[in-house]
Structures are given as C-alpha cells and as structure tokens.
mmCIF file of C-alpha atoms and ligand atoms in Angstrom:
data_model
loop_
_atom_site.group_PDB
_atom_site.id
_atom_site.type_symbol
_atom_site.label_atom_id
_atom_site.label_comp_id
_atom_site.label_asym_id
_atom_site.label_seq_id
_atom_site.Cartn_x
_atom_site.Cartn_y
_atom_site.Cartn_z
ATOM 1 C CA MET A 291 83.784 -27.577 -166.398
ATOM 2 C CA LEU A 292 80.517 -28.168 -168.279
ATOM 3 C CA LYS A 293 81.241 -31.868 -168.120
ATOM 4 C CA LYS A 294 81.655 -31.666 -164.322
ATOM 5 C CA ILE A 295 78.397 -29.759 -163.886
ATOM 6 C CA LEU A 296 76.566 -32.262 -166.097
ATOM 7 C CA GLY A 297 78.156 -35.087 -164.129
ATOM 8 C CA THR A 298 76.980 -33.610 -160.851
ATOM 9 C CA ILE A 299 73.453 -33.200 -162.209
ATOM 10 C CA LEU A 300 73.459 -36.795 -163.450
ATOM 11 C CA CYS A 301 74.680 -38.134 -160.087
ATOM 12 C CA ALA A 302 72.052 -36.147 -158.228
ATOM 13 C CA ALA A 303 69.344 -37.494 -160.557
ATOM 14 C CA LEU A 304 70.570 -41.068 -160.011
ATOM 15 C CA ALA A 305 70.628 -40.612 -156.282
ATOM 16 C CA ILE A 306 67.038 -39.311 -156.308
ATOM 17 C CA THR A 307 65.991 -42.227 -158.542
ATOM 18 C CA ALA A 308 67.577 -44.681 -156.156
ATOM 19 C CA LEU A 309 65.801 -43.128 -153.178
ATOM 20 C CA THR A 310 62.339 -42.704 -154.646
ATOM 21 C CA GLY A 311 62.322 -45.734 -156.931
ATOM 22 C CA CYS A 312 61.457 -43.650 -159.952
ATOM 23 C CA ALA A 313 62.561 -40.087 -160.590
ATOM 24 C CA GLY A 314 59.699 -37.661 -160.630
ATOM 25 C CA SER A 315 56.722 -40.040 -160.392
ATOM 26 C CA GLY A 316 57.214 -41.131 -156.770
ATOM 27 C CA LYS A 317 56.173 -44.603 -157.861
ATOM 28 C CA LYS A 318 58.191 -47.656 -156.886
ATOM 29 C CA LYS A 319 59.866 -49.333 -159.814
ATOM 30 C CA VAL A 320 59.655 -53.069 -160.486
ATOM 31 C CA GLY A 321 62.265 -54.687 -162.726
ATOM 32 C CA ILE A 322 60.861 -57.605 -164.769
ATOM 33 C CA SER A 323 63.347 -59.742 -166.655
ATOM 34 C CA MET A 324 61.917 -62.321 -169.056
ATOM 35 C CA PRO A 325 64.112 -64.838 -170.905
ATOM 36 C CA THR A 326 63.085 -64.402 -174.530
ATOM 37 C CA LYS A 327 60.546 -62.992 -176.923
ATOM 38 C CA ASP A 328 60.879 -66.075 -179.114
ATOM 39 C CA LEU A 329 58.267 -68.016 -177.192
ATOM 40 C CA GLN A 330 54.756 -66.675 -177.098
ATOM 41 C CA ARG A 331 54.269 -67.392 -173.421
ATOM 42 C CA TRP A 332 56.991 -65.046 -172.147
ATOM 43 C CA ASN A 333 55.527 -62.142 -174.133
ATOM 44 C CA GLN A 334 52.220 -62.802 -172.447
ATOM 45 C CA ASP A 335 53.782 -63.156 -169.002
ATOM 46 C CA GLY A 336 55.630 -59.885 -169.476
ATOM 47 C CA ASP A 337 52.581 -58.024 -170.823
ATOM 48 C CA TYR A 338 50.254 -59.240 -168.047
ATOM 49 C CA MET A 339 52.701 -58.386 -165.331
ATOM 50 C CA LYS A 340 53.325 -54.919 -166.754
ATOM 51 C CA GLN A 341 49.584 -54.238 -166.917
ATOM 52 C CA LYS A 342 48.936 -55.551 -163.415
ATOM 53 C CA PHE A 343 51.883 -53.809 -161.784
ATOM 54 C CA GLU A 344 50.996 -50.517 -163.437
ATOM 55 C CA ALA A 345 47.399 -50.869 -162.361
ATOM 56 C CA ALA A 346 48.666 -51.428 -158.815
ATOM 57 C CA GLY A 347 50.559 -48.121 -158.990
ATOM 58 C CA TYR A 348 54.067 -49.271 -159.844
ATOM 59 C CA GLU A 349 56.444 -48.218 -162.585
ATOM 60 C CA VAL A 350 57.705 -51.155 -164.651
ATOM 61 C CA ASP A 351 61.016 -51.777 -166.354
ATOM 62 C CA LEU A 352 60.298 -54.864 -168.520
ATOM 63 C CA GLN A 353 63.231 -56.387 -170.396
ATOM 64 C CA TYR A 354 63.718 -59.526 -172.506
ATOM 65 C CA ALA A 355 67.130 -61.215 -172.527
ATOM 66 C CA GLY A 356 67.206 -62.793 -176.007
ATOM 67 C CA ASN A 357 67.773 -66.166 -174.330
ATOM 68 C CA LYS A 358 71.296 -65.003 -173.403
ATOM 69 C CA ALA A 359 72.415 -65.296 -169.809
ATOM 70 C CA ASP A 360 75.017 -62.506 -170.098
ATOM 71 C CA GLN A 361 72.404 -60.158 -171.578
ATOM 72 C CA GLN A 362 70.067 -60.927 -168.693
ATOM 73 C CA LEU A 363 72.853 -60.258 -166.236
ATOM 74 C CA SER A 364 73.578 -56.794 -167.634
ATOM 75 C CA GLN A 365 69.877 -55.956 -167.871
ATOM 76 C CA LEU A 366 69.500 -56.862 -164.207
ATOM 77 C CA GLU A 367 72.527 -54.738 -163.261
ATOM 78 C CA ASN A 368 70.907 -51.769 -165.023
ATOM 79 C CA MET A 369 67.666 -52.380 -163.189
ATOM 80 C CA ILE A 370 69.521 -52.419 -159.889
ATOM 81 C CA ASN A 371 71.429 -49.223 -160.728
ATOM 82 C CA SER A 372 68.335 -47.422 -161.944
ATOM 83 C CA GLY A 373 66.508 -47.812 -158.661
ATOM 84 C CA CYS A 374 64.239 -50.845 -159.028
ATOM 85 C CA LYS A 375 62.866 -51.819 -155.645
ATOM 86 C CA VAL A 376 62.257 -55.479 -156.509
ATOM 87 C CA LEU A 377 63.282 -57.819 -159.330
ATOM 88 C CA VAL A 378 61.018 -60.424 -160.935
ATOM 89 C CA ILE A 379 63.141 -62.838 -162.960
ATOM 90 C CA ALA A 380 62.454 -65.773 -165.242
ATOM 91 C CA ALA A 381 66.044 -66.934 -165.618
ATOM 92 C CA VAL A 382 67.615 -67.850 -168.942
ATOM 93 C CA GLU A 383 70.033 -70.075 -167.011
ATOM 94 C CA ALA A 384 69.259 -71.131 -163.471
ATOM 95 C CA SER A 385 72.779 -70.627 -162.056
ATOM 96 C CA SER A 386 74.224 -67.711 -164.046
ATOM 97 C CA LEU A 387 72.810 -64.707 -162.271
ATOM 98 C CA GLY A 388 74.989 -64.726 -159.143
ATOM 99 C CA ASN A 389 76.720 -61.375 -159.779
ATOM 100 C CA ALA A 390 73.493 -59.472 -160.257
ATOM 101 C CA LEU A 391 71.798 -61.158 -157.328
ATOM 102 C CA ASP A 392 74.720 -60.332 -155.043
ATOM 103 C CA LYS A 393 74.473 -56.678 -156.080
ATOM 104 C CA ALA A 394 70.723 -56.764 -155.425
ATOM 105 C CA ALA A 395 71.375 -58.281 -152.003
ATOM 106 C CA ALA A 396 73.822 -55.526 -151.118
ATOM 107 C CA LYS A 397 71.072 -52.982 -151.860
ATOM 108 C CA LYS A 398 68.422 -55.094 -150.059
ATOM 109 C CA ILE A 399 66.468 -55.531 -153.290
ATOM 110 C CA PRO A 400 64.310 -58.653 -153.018
ATOM 111 C CA VAL A 401 64.224 -61.097 -155.924
ATOM 112 C CA ILE A 402 61.212 -63.115 -157.033
ATOM 113 C CA ALA A 403 62.021 -66.143 -159.175
ATOM 114 C CA TYR A 404 59.284 -66.244 -161.780
ATOM 115 C CA ASP A 405 58.227 -69.634 -163.218
ATOM 116 C CA ARG A 406 61.853 -70.926 -163.156
ATOM 117 C CA LEU A 407 63.723 -71.336 -159.897
ATOM 118 C CA ILE A 408 67.036 -69.440 -159.643
ATOM 119 C CA MET A 409 69.654 -71.801 -158.306
ATOM 120 C CA ASP A 410 72.827 -71.468 -156.216
ATOM 121 C CA ASN A 411 72.217 -67.998 -154.763
ATOM 122 C CA ALA A 412 70.859 -67.000 -151.380
ATOM 123 C CA ASN A 413 69.135 -63.814 -152.538
ATOM 124 C CA VAL A 414 66.019 -65.475 -153.878
ATOM 125 C CA SER A 415 63.229 -64.211 -151.678
ATOM 126 C CA TYR A 416 60.233 -65.996 -153.205
ATOM 127 C CA TYR A 417 59.380 -68.304 -156.068
ATOM 128 C CA ALA A 418 56.090 -68.118 -158.015
ATOM 129 C CA THR A 419 55.483 -70.998 -160.406
ATOM 130 C CA PHE A 420 53.276 -73.835 -161.482
ATOM 131 C CA ASP A 421 53.660 -77.329 -160.093
ATOM 132 C CA ASN A 422 56.269 -78.415 -162.659
ATOM 133 C CA TYR A 423 56.538 -82.060 -161.641
ATOM 134 C CA LYS A 424 52.760 -82.274 -161.969
ATOM 135 C CA VAL A 425 53.010 -80.860 -165.530
ATOM 136 C CA GLY A 426 55.158 -83.905 -166.396
ATOM 137 C CA GLN A 427 52.790 -86.251 -164.566
ATOM 138 C CA ILE A 428 49.822 -84.929 -166.547
ATOM 139 C CA GLN A 429 51.753 -85.621 -169.781
ATOM 140 C CA GLY A 430 52.900 -89.061 -168.666
ATOM 141 C CA ASN A 431 49.468 -90.089 -167.446
ATOM 142 C CA PHE A 432 47.933 -88.954 -170.684
ATOM 143 C CA VAL A 433 50.204 -91.266 -172.698
ATOM 144 C CA LYS A 434 49.548 -94.089 -170.197
ATOM 145 C CA GLU A 435 45.788 -93.716 -170.560
ATOM 146 C CA LYS A 436 45.735 -93.116 -174.314
ATOM 147 C CA LEU A 437 47.754 -96.266 -174.986
ATOM 148 C CA ASP A 438 45.851 -98.060 -172.204
ATOM 149 C CA LEU A 439 49.187 -99.369 -170.923
ATOM 150 C CA ASP A 440 47.671 -101.350 -168.062
ATOM 151 C CA ASN A 441 45.438 -103.388 -170.373
ATOM 152 C CA ALA A 442 46.601 -103.288 -173.973
ATOM 153 C CA ALA A 443 49.011 -105.980 -175.126
ATOM 154 C CA GLY A 444 51.465 -103.627 -176.798
ATOM 155 C CA PRO A 445 54.347 -103.303 -177.134
ATOM 156 C CA PHE A 446 54.381 -99.664 -178.177
ATOM 157 C CA ASN A 447 57.178 -97.392 -179.315
ATOM 158 C CA ILE A 448 57.786 -94.064 -177.657
ATOM 159 C CA GLU A 449 60.452 -91.326 -177.830
ATOM 160 C CA PHE A 450 61.192 -88.436 -175.476
ATOM 161 C CA THR A 451 62.078 -84.805 -176.091
ATOM 162 C CA ALA A 452 62.793 -82.683 -172.998
ATOM 163 C CA GLY A 453 63.720 -79.057 -172.366
ATOM 164 C CA ASP A 454 66.754 -76.880 -171.808
ATOM 165 C CA PRO A 455 69.391 -78.304 -169.452
ATOM 166 C CA GLY A 456 70.010 -74.788 -168.062
ATOM 167 C CA ASP A 457 66.326 -74.421 -167.051
ATOM 168 C CA ASN A 458 65.666 -75.901 -163.649
ATOM 169 C CA ASN A 459 62.056 -76.685 -164.641
ATOM 170 C CA ALA A 460 63.098 -78.966 -167.447
ATOM 171 C CA THR A 461 64.153 -81.866 -165.214
ATOM 172 C CA PHE A 462 60.937 -81.594 -163.194
ATOM 173 C CA PHE A 463 58.835 -81.856 -166.327
ATOM 174 C CA PHE A 464 60.875 -84.800 -167.604
ATOM 175 C CA ASN A 465 60.980 -86.674 -164.309
ATOM 176 C CA GLY A 466 57.245 -86.155 -163.702
ATOM 177 C CA ALA A 467 56.464 -87.807 -167.048
ATOM 178 C CA PHE A 468 59.191 -90.409 -166.973
ATOM 179 C CA ASP A 469 58.303 -91.622 -163.463
ATOM 180 C CA VAL A 470 54.828 -92.497 -164.737
ATOM 181 C CA LEU A 471 56.122 -94.317 -167.835
ATOM 182 C CA LYS A 472 59.242 -95.968 -166.439
ATOM 183 C CA PRO A 473 57.543 -99.161 -165.180
ATOM 184 C CA TYR A 474 56.163 -99.780 -168.680
ATOM 185 C CA ILE A 475 59.579 -99.220 -170.221
ATOM 186 C CA GLU A 476 61.065 -101.658 -167.725
ATOM 187 C CA SER A 477 58.428 -104.253 -168.507
ATOM 188 C CA LYS A 478 59.001 -103.645 -172.240
ATOM 189 C CA LYS A 479 55.407 -102.690 -172.909
ATOM 190 C CA LEU A 480 56.961 -99.414 -174.047
ATOM 191 C CA ASN A 481 60.075 -99.510 -176.205
ATOM 192 C CA VAL A 482 62.350 -96.587 -176.861
ATOM 193 C CA LEU A 483 64.088 -97.677 -180.075
ATOM 194 C CA SER A 484 66.637 -94.854 -179.926
ATOM 195 C CA GLY A 485 67.626 -96.060 -176.447
ATOM 196 C CA GLN A 486 67.620 -92.386 -175.346
ATOM 197 C CA THR A 487 65.838 -92.244 -172.028
ATOM 198 C CA ASP A 488 68.056 -90.104 -169.790
ATOM 199 C CA PHE A 489 67.484 -86.375 -169.480
ATOM 200 C CA ALA A 490 70.886 -85.382 -170.889
ATOM 201 C CA SER A 491 70.269 -87.324 -174.115
ATOM 202 C CA VAL A 492 66.757 -86.043 -174.741
ATOM 203 C CA ALA A 493 67.259 -82.405 -173.623
ATOM 204 C CA THR A 494 66.791 -79.528 -176.087
ATOM 205 C CA VAL A 495 69.072 -76.530 -175.692
ATOM 206 C CA LYS A 496 67.005 -73.340 -175.181
ATOM 207 C CA TRP A 497 63.832 -75.291 -175.930
ATOM 208 C CA ALA A 498 64.460 -74.561 -179.631
ATOM 209 C CA SER A 499 61.931 -76.002 -182.110
ATOM 210 C CA ASP A 500 64.552 -76.472 -184.880
ATOM 211 C CA THR A 501 66.868 -78.383 -182.497
ATOM 212 C CA ALA A 502 63.960 -80.646 -181.444
ATOM 213 C CA GLN A 503 63.094 -81.097 -185.121
ATOM 214 C CA SER A 504 66.579 -82.166 -186.240
ATOM 215 C CA ARG A 505 66.965 -84.598 -183.360
ATOM 216 C CA ALA A 506 63.545 -86.085 -184.190
ATOM 217 C CA GLU A 507 64.539 -86.380 -187.878
ATOM 218 C CA ASN A 508 67.718 -88.225 -186.877
ATOM 219 C CA ILE A 509 65.815 -90.606 -184.627
ATOM 220 C CA ILE A 510 63.138 -91.300 -187.200
ATOM 221 C CA GLY A 511 65.739 -91.861 -189.913
ATOM 222 C CA SER A 512 68.042 -94.000 -187.818
ATOM 223 C CA TYR A 513 65.640 -96.159 -185.812
ATOM 224 C CA TYR A 514 62.179 -96.305 -187.293
ATOM 225 C CA GLY A 515 62.257 -97.328 -190.985
ATOM 226 C CA GLU A 516 58.921 -99.097 -191.416
ATOM 227 C CA LYS A 517 58.248 -99.214 -187.705
ATOM 228 C CA ASN A 518 55.533 -97.151 -186.094
ATOM 229 C CA ILE A 519 56.005 -94.484 -183.469
ATOM 230 C CA ASP A 520 53.087 -94.600 -181.043
ATOM 231 C CA ALA A 521 53.898 -91.669 -178.802
ATOM 232 C CA TRP A 522 56.372 -88.822 -178.570
ATOM 233 C CA LEU A 523 56.567 -87.296 -175.102
ATOM 234 C CA CYS A 524 57.531 -83.624 -175.560
ATOM 235 C CA SER A 525 57.967 -81.479 -172.499
ATOM 236 C CA ASN A 526 56.532 -78.282 -174.001
ATOM 237 C CA ASP A 527 54.918 -76.818 -177.101
ATOM 238 C CA SER A 528 58.012 -75.362 -178.775
ATOM 239 C CA THR A 529 59.697 -78.778 -178.770
ATOM 240 C CA ALA A 530 56.420 -80.500 -179.787
ATOM 241 C CA GLN A 531 56.247 -78.121 -182.781
ATOM 242 C CA GLY A 532 59.718 -79.263 -183.898
ATOM 243 C CA VAL A 533 58.758 -82.926 -183.564
ATOM 244 C CA VAL A 534 55.492 -82.333 -185.458
ATOM 245 C CA THR A 535 57.448 -80.781 -188.355
ATOM 246 C CA ALA A 536 59.777 -83.800 -188.394
ATOM 247 C CA LEU A 537 56.840 -86.204 -188.344
ATOM 248 C CA ASP A 538 54.935 -84.270 -190.992
ATOM 249 C CA ALA A 539 57.605 -85.151 -193.529
ATOM 250 C CA ARG A 540 57.393 -88.854 -192.757
ATOM 251 C CA TYR A 541 53.704 -89.362 -192.053
ATOM 252 C CA ASN A 542 52.058 -87.135 -194.604
ATOM 253 C CA SER A 543 54.416 -87.535 -197.521
ATOM 254 C CA GLU A 544 54.616 -91.290 -196.980
ATOM 255 C CA GLY A 545 50.857 -91.656 -196.609
ATOM 256 C CA ARG A 546 50.961 -92.832 -193.040
ATOM 257 C CA SER A 547 48.652 -90.121 -191.696
ATOM 258 C CA GLY A 548 46.436 -92.733 -190.012
ATOM 259 C CA GLN A 549 49.280 -93.704 -187.682
ATOM 260 C CA TRP A 550 50.039 -90.260 -186.302
ATOM 261 C CA PRO A 551 51.567 -90.621 -182.811
ATOM 262 C CA ILE A 552 50.334 -89.211 -179.548
ATOM 263 C CA ILE A 553 52.256 -85.981 -178.978
ATOM 264 C CA THR A 554 52.294 -84.108 -175.682
ATOM 265 C CA GLY A 555 53.129 -80.451 -175.024
ATOM 266 C CA GLN A 556 52.804 -77.642 -172.553
ATOM 267 C CA ASP A 557 51.868 -73.933 -172.646
ATOM 268 C CA CYS A 558 48.924 -73.923 -175.069
ATOM 269 C CA ASP A 559 50.822 -71.687 -177.451
ATOM 270 C CA ILE A 560 48.667 -70.596 -180.342
ATOM 271 C CA VAL A 561 50.622 -72.630 -182.912
ATOM 272 C CA SER A 562 50.246 -75.745 -180.780
ATOM 273 C CA VAL A 563 46.539 -75.219 -180.113
ATOM 274 C CA LYS A 564 46.096 -74.947 -183.863
ATOM 275 C CA ASN A 565 48.077 -78.181 -184.199
ATOM 276 C CA MET A 566 45.749 -79.802 -181.612
ATOM 277 C CA ILE A 567 42.750 -78.691 -183.619
ATOM 278 C CA ALA A 568 44.398 -80.127 -186.757
ATOM 279 C CA GLY A 569 45.098 -83.430 -184.933
ATOM 280 C CA LYS A 570 48.856 -83.018 -184.986
ATOM 281 C CA GLN A 571 49.522 -82.420 -181.285
ATOM 282 C CA THR A 572 47.390 -84.498 -178.960
ATOM 283 C CA MET A 573 47.451 -82.493 -175.777
ATOM 284 C CA SER A 574 49.056 -79.574 -174.013
ATOM 285 C CA VAL A 575 49.203 -78.327 -170.434
ATOM 286 C CA PHE A 576 47.589 -74.992 -169.825
ATOM 287 C CA LYS A 577 49.417 -72.739 -167.398
ATOM 288 C CA ASP A 578 47.360 -69.600 -167.243
ATOM 289 C CA THR A 579 49.925 -66.830 -167.326
ATOM 290 C CA ARG A 580 47.290 -64.435 -165.986
ATOM 291 C CA THR A 581 47.132 -66.469 -162.751
ATOM 292 C CA LEU A 582 50.925 -66.469 -162.346
ATOM 293 C CA ALA A 583 51.208 -62.782 -163.127
ATOM 294 C CA GLU A 584 48.515 -61.904 -160.602
ATOM 295 C CA ARG A 585 50.092 -64.095 -157.958
ATOM 296 C CA THR A 586 53.435 -62.384 -158.533
ATOM 297 C CA VAL A 587 51.963 -58.889 -158.291
ATOM 298 C CA THR A 588 50.289 -59.847 -154.986
ATOM 299 C CA MET A 589 53.579 -61.303 -153.714
ATOM 300 C CA VAL A 590 55.517 -58.108 -154.569
ATOM 301 C CA ASN A 591 52.812 -55.865 -153.164
ATOM 302 C CA ASP A 592 52.830 -57.758 -149.855
ATOM 303 C CA LEU A 593 56.629 -57.823 -149.734
ATOM 304 C CA LEU A 594 56.978 -54.111 -150.296
ATOM 305 C CA ASN A 595 54.280 -53.331 -147.763
ATOM 306 C CA GLY A 596 55.769 -55.343 -144.917
ATOM 307 C CA LYS A 597 53.371 -58.304 -145.239
ATOM 308 C CA THR A 598 54.520 -61.903 -145.585
ATOM 309 C CA PRO A 599 53.427 -63.189 -149.013
ATOM 310 C CA GLU A 600 51.275 -66.324 -149.040
ATOM 311 C CA THR A 601 53.133 -69.502 -150.057
ATOM 312 C CA ASN A 602 52.168 -73.147 -150.317
ATOM 313 C CA ASN A 603 55.520 -74.898 -150.705
ATOM 314 C CA THR A 604 59.284 -74.545 -150.570
ATOM 315 C CA TYR A 605 61.953 -75.388 -153.140
ATOM 316 C CA ASN A 606 65.612 -75.828 -152.291
ATOM 317 C CA ASN A 607 67.935 -73.949 -154.635
ATOM 318 C CA ASN A 608 71.197 -75.343 -153.137
ATOM 319 C CA LYS A 609 71.494 -72.297 -150.856
ATOM 320 C CA LEU A 610 68.158 -72.086 -149.112
ATOM 321 C CA ASP A 611 64.584 -73.341 -149.056
ATOM 322 C CA VAL A 612 62.862 -70.723 -151.159
ATOM 323 C CA PRO A 613 59.281 -70.032 -150.022
ATOM 324 C CA SER A 614 57.236 -70.842 -153.088
ATOM 325 C CA TYR A 615 53.716 -70.538 -154.468
ATOM 326 C CA LEU A 616 52.721 -73.275 -156.890
ATOM 327 C CA CYS A 617 49.766 -72.669 -159.188
ATOM 328 C CA ASP A 618 47.896 -75.595 -160.681
ATOM 329 C CA PRO A 619 48.570 -76.680 -164.289
ATOM 330 C CA VAL A 620 45.511 -77.794 -166.269
ATOM 331 C CA PHE A 621 45.215 -80.585 -168.850
ATOM 332 C CA ALA A 622 44.186 -79.321 -172.292
ATOM 333 C CA ASP A 623 43.166 -81.061 -175.485
ATOM 334 C CA ILE A 624 40.664 -80.838 -178.316
ATOM 335 C CA SER A 625 37.809 -81.674 -175.933
ATOM 336 C CA ASN A 626 38.221 -78.746 -173.527
ATOM 337 C CA TYR A 627 40.279 -76.075 -175.285
ATOM 338 C CA GLU A 628 37.230 -73.966 -176.110
ATOM 339 C CA ASP A 629 36.215 -73.755 -172.449
ATOM 340 C CA ILE A 630 39.602 -73.128 -170.928
ATOM 341 C CA LEU A 631 41.137 -70.997 -173.646
ATOM 342 C CA ILE A 632 38.333 -69.193 -175.456
ATOM 343 C CA LYS A 633 35.526 -68.914 -172.921
ATOM 344 C CA SER A 634 37.994 -67.853 -170.267
ATOM 345 C CA GLY A 635 39.083 -64.994 -172.559
ATOM 346 C CA TYR A 636 42.655 -66.210 -172.900
ATOM 347 C CA TYR A 637 42.405 -66.309 -176.674
ATOM 348 C CA THR A 638 39.712 -65.216 -179.110
ATOM 349 C CA ALA A 639 38.272 -67.826 -181.445
ATOM 350 C CA ASP A 640 39.800 -65.861 -184.332
ATOM 351 C CA GLN A 641 43.312 -66.223 -182.934
ATOM 352 C CA LEU A 642 42.957 -70.009 -183.192
ATOM 353 C CA LYS A 643 41.759 -70.056 -186.817
HETATM 354 C C1 GAL B 20 59.873 -73.460 -168.965
HETATM 355 C C2 GAL B 20 58.453 -73.007 -168.760
HETATM 356 C C3 GAL B 20 57.585 -73.601 -169.805
HETATM 357 C C4 GAL B 20 58.124 -73.373 -171.196
HETATM 358 C C5 GAL B 20 59.616 -73.494 -171.290
HETATM 359 C C6 GAL B 20 60.184 -72.881 -172.543
HETATM 360 O O1 GAL B 20 60.662 -72.995 -167.959
HETATM 361 O O2 GAL B 20 58.024 -73.398 -167.475
HETATM 362 O O3 GAL B 20 56.314 -73.098 -169.654
HETATM 363 O O4 GAL B 20 57.692 -72.172 -171.686
HETATM 364 O O5 GAL B 20 60.293 -72.939 -170.209
HETATM 365 O O6 GAL B 20 60.255 -71.480 -172.475
#
C-alpha cells in the first residue's frame, strides 16, 4: 500500500516536472551533454554554458559522458525523462544517438548539436560550431608558409595525425589541412615517409594523446632513423601533445633539439600553450569556447521563445540540411597568445606558467 502511495506521489512529481520543465522552480530546464572531462576544452564549454544558461534564467542539467556513446545515450534519456525542454549535445559518436533523439522528437524536444554535428537523425534542430574546414586550412597554410613550400627547394618530410573517426569534425579538420598540402605531396616537395596520408590511417581513436604518441613512436622508429622530420600536422592539441612526447624522446635525448619539427594543434589547451611557449608546439587554433557557449545560449533562448535563431550556413547530416552557425577560428602562436588568451581574459598569465 505504502509502495503504491509513494509510486503515485513519484508519478505526480514526474508529471509536474515534465510540464513545468523543473519541479518547483518554474524554470525551464536545459540538458547539456558533453563528451568527456578528459580534455580541458569540454570542461570549459560545459562551465560557460552552465553559467550563461543560469544567468538567462534556466535550470541546467550538465552531464559528461566519459567518451562513451552508450553512457551519453542513457544520460540523454534521463534528461528527456526528467523534463528538459531542449538538449545541447556534443556527441561522443556522431551516429550513435538515434534512440535518444527519436525519444526527444516524440516529445518535441529540440536538439542543438554543439561543436560536433550529429549525423543520421532528423531531430537535429540547429548546429553551433566553428568553421572546422577552416581550422584545417589554417593549420595547412601555416605549414606551407613556415616551410616556404612555394619557394624553398625542399624536399621536406611531414607526417599527419588526425582525430577520432567517430567525430564528424575530424574529417573536416584533416581535409582542410590536407587540401592545402596535397599539391606539394604530389610534386614531392613534401614526402610522407610512412606513406600514411589517408584519414583512416592517420586517425586517432577518441583523440587520445597516448594513442597519438605510440603511433608517432612507431613511425619515428620505423621510417626516420637519421632522417629529419620537418613538420607534423596534428589536428588538435591532445594529439599534438602525444606527438610532442614521442618527439621529446628522440630529439632531446639524441641531441637533435635544433631540428625540432613544426607541430600544429587546435584548442589552445593550457598544456599546449605551455608547449608553444617552450617551443615544442608551433601553433594552435583558438576556438573561444565563450563565443560558442554564448551563441548556443542565444540560439536556445530564441528557439524557446518562438524566434528563429540566426544562422550563417547549413550542414547536411544525411537526413537534413541542419541550419548552422559557424564561429570563426583564430590562428594562435607564440607571437599573439598573450593578446588573444591572456588579455582577453581567457587564461591568467599564472595559468600558463
Ligand atoms: C573536436 C573539437 C576539437 C577537439 C576535439 C577533441 O570535435 O572540435 O576542438 O577538442 O574534438 O575533443
């Protein structure tokens, strides 16, 4: 009997929650699902969004999925059942969220794909991101200019390390960079001694630093011997950090520190900015998570208040053209990091010491 009464009370509470968005407070609840706490950026993205949404009068359910697609799926199902009015998702895997998105669609809960496009499902209302192809172009152009590929005699040696095959962004980054460098590979001004130039061969599952490191160690050991590596195109900072660790062993212990290669990255993670200051990573791409978080809050606010959110592009996810807003990525290196990262208040000078 007691069980029945408690059950009835629980059901009534759930029903109220579903109707009001958040029991008691009358605030609408936003579900934010981030992929992992392992990378600094997602912690920042989550924190900024939580702050901004709360300041705009929303309740926030912020969850991290431990880089596991099934965990993200069940977290999203909980968000749907607990009355979230909108879901903001940076997917662990682009195509694995179908069940949750179908449930959200049945309850007319809009979904915002955050930073990473969610593929193969029609219930993706909007996409807020950076121009991911441009991120790759910035990296590729940097290598092109640094090696002066149009004028220098060369040839130079380069290797590639890309991102997670399950992350839809990873191919955009890789293609953006590769499209710039491909003509020089074809003309043999750039050589890839490992022969690994297709995305599948250079991808890094879950963007893991240790995976990038062991692949780099294998390549260095198998193909380089006494030969120099002039550049290592890494799609982001976590993979660049793995490559730097692999190179550290070879270059510093073997006294080749003068021949340190050009290494690209993305995100301006603190570890990588410190590596840039130490001369171990040559550049990164700054994607101001504050900008993306603010853009997303504005999108959600508009959406829940009957306004059409502003967009500047569309991306096809195999089911529909998702209206998208692309923010601008910014080149970062030792020459401008103080302006864009410290003066802008993104980091304190102490954090980078
Ligand atoms: C991408 C994201 C990058 C980087 C990477 C690893 O989707 O756009 O900024 O963080 O994931 O998490």
